[in-house]
PDB file of C-alpha atoms in Angstrom:
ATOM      1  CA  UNK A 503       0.000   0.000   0.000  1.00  0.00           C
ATOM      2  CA  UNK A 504       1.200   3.284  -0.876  1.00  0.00           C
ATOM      3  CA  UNK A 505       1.777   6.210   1.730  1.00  0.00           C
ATOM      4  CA  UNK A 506      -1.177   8.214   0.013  1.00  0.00           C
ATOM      5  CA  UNK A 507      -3.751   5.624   1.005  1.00  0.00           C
ATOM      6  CA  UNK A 508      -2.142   4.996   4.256  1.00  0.00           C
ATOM      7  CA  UNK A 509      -2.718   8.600   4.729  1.00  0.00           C
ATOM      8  CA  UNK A 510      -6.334   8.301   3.450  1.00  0.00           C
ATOM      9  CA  UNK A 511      -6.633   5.733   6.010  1.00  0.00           C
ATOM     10  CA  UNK A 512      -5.731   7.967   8.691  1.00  0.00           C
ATOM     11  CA  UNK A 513      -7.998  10.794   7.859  1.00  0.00           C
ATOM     12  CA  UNK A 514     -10.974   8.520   7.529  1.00  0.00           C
ATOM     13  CA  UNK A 515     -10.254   7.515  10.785  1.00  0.00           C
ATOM     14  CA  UNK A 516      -9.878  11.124  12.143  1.00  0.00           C
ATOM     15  CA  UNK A 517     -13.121  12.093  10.222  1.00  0.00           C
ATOM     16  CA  UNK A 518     -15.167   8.988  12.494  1.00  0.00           C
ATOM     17  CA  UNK A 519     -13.330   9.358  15.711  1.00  0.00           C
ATOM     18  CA  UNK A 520     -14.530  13.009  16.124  1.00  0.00           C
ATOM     19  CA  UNK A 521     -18.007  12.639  14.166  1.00  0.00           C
ATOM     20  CA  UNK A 522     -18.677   9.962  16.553  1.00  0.00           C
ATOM     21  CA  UNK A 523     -17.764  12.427  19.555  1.00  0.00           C
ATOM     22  CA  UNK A 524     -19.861  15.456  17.687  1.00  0.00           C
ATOM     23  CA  UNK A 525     -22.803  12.851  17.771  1.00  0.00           C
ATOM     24  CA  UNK A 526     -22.515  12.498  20.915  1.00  0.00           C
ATOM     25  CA  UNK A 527     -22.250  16.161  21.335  1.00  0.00           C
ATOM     26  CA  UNK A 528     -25.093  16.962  19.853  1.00  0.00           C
ATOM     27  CA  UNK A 529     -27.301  14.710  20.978  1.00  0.00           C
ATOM     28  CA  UNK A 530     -27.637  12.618  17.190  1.00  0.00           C
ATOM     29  CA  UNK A 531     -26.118   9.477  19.087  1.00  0.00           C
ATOM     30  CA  UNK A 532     -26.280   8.028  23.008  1.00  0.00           C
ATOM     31  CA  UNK A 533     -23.250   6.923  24.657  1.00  0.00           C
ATOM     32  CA  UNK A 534     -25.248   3.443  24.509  1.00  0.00           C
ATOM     33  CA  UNK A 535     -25.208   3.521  21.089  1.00  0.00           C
ATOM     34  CA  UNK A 536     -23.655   0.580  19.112  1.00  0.00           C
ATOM     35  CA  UNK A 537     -23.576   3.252  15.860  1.00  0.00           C
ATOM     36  CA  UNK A 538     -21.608   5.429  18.142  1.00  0.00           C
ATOM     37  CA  UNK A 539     -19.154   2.811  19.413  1.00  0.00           C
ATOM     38  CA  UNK A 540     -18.426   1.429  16.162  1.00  0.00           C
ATOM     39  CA  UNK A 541     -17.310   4.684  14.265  1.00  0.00           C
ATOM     40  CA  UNK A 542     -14.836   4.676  17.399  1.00  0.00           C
ATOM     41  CA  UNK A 543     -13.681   1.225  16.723  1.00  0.00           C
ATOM     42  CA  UNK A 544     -13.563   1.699  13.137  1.00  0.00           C
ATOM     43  CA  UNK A 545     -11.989   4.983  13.244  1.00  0.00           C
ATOM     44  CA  UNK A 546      -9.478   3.417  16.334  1.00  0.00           C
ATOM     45  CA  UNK A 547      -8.126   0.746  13.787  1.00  0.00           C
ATOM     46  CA  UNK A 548      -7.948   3.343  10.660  1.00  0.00           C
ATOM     47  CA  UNK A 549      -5.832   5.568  12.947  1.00  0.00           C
ATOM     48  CA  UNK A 550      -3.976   2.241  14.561  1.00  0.00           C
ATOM     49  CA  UNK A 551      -3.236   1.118  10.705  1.00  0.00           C
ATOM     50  CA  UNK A 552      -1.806   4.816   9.989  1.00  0.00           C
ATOM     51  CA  UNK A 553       0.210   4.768  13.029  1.00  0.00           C
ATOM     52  CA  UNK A 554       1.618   1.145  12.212  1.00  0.00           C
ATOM     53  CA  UNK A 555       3.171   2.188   8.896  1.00  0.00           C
ATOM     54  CA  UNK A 556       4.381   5.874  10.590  1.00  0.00           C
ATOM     55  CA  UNK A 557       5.651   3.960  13.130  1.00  0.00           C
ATOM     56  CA  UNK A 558       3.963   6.670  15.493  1.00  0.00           C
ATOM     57  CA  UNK A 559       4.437   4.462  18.818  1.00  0.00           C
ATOM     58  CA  UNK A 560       2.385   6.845  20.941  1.00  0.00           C
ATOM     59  CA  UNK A 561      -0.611   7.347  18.424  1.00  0.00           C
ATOM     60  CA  UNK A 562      -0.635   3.397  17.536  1.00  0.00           C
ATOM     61  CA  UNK A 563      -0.937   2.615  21.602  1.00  0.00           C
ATOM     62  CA  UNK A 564      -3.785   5.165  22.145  1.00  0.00           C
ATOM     63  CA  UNK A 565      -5.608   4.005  19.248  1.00  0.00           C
ATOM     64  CA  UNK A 566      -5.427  -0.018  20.667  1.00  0.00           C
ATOM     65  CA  UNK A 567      -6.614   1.398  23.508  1.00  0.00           C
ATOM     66  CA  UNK A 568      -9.424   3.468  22.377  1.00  0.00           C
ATOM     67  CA  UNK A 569     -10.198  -0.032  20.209  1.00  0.00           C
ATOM     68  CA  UNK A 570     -10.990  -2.016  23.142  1.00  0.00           C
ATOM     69  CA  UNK A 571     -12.500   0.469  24.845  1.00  0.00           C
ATOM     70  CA  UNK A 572     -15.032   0.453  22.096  1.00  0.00           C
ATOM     71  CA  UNK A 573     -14.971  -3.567  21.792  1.00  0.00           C
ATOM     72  CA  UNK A 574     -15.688  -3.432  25.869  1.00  0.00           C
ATOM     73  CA  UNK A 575     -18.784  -0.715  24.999  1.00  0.00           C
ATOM     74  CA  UNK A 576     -20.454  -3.383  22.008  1.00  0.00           C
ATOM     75  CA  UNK A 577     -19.962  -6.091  24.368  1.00  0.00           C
ATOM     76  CA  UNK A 578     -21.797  -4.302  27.631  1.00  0.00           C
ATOM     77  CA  UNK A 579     -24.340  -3.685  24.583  1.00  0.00           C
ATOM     78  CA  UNK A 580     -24.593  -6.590  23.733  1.00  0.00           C
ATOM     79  CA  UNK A 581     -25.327  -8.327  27.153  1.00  0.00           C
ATOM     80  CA  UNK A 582     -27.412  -5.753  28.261  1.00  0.00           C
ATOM     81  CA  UNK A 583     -29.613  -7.018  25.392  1.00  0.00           C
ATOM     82  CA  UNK A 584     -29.507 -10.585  25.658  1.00  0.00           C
TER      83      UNK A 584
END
């Protein structure tokens, strides 16, 4: 893959990380949301495979974190609903 699209990748992570926190903002979305934690996760592993190829240590960390945080927030969804 070509630093361009890596870069591409990045921004579209970037672009669902914070539309996911404007949501939220704004009232579109609640925090219980699975739309809400999935543009996290999404956007998470976007930024994680941009950080990866920068080798951006600090970026790629925060972005596995804010992944499972989002994994953990489908999965209290999830059992809440069964």
């Amino acid at each position: 893959m070509t630093d361009k699209r890596y870069d591409q990748i990045g921004w579209l992570g970037f672009i669902l990380i914070i539309s996911a926190y404007l949501f939220i903002t704004l009232k579109f979305l609640d925090v219980s949301s699975p739309v809400y934690h999935l543009l996290n996760l999404i956007g998470a592993l976007c930024m994680v495979a941009n950080a990866k190829h920068k080798d951006a240590k600090p970026l790629l960390w925060l972005n596995i974190v804010w992944s499972v945080i989002a994994i953990i927030g489908l999965l209290q969804i999830k059992s809440l609903a069964a």
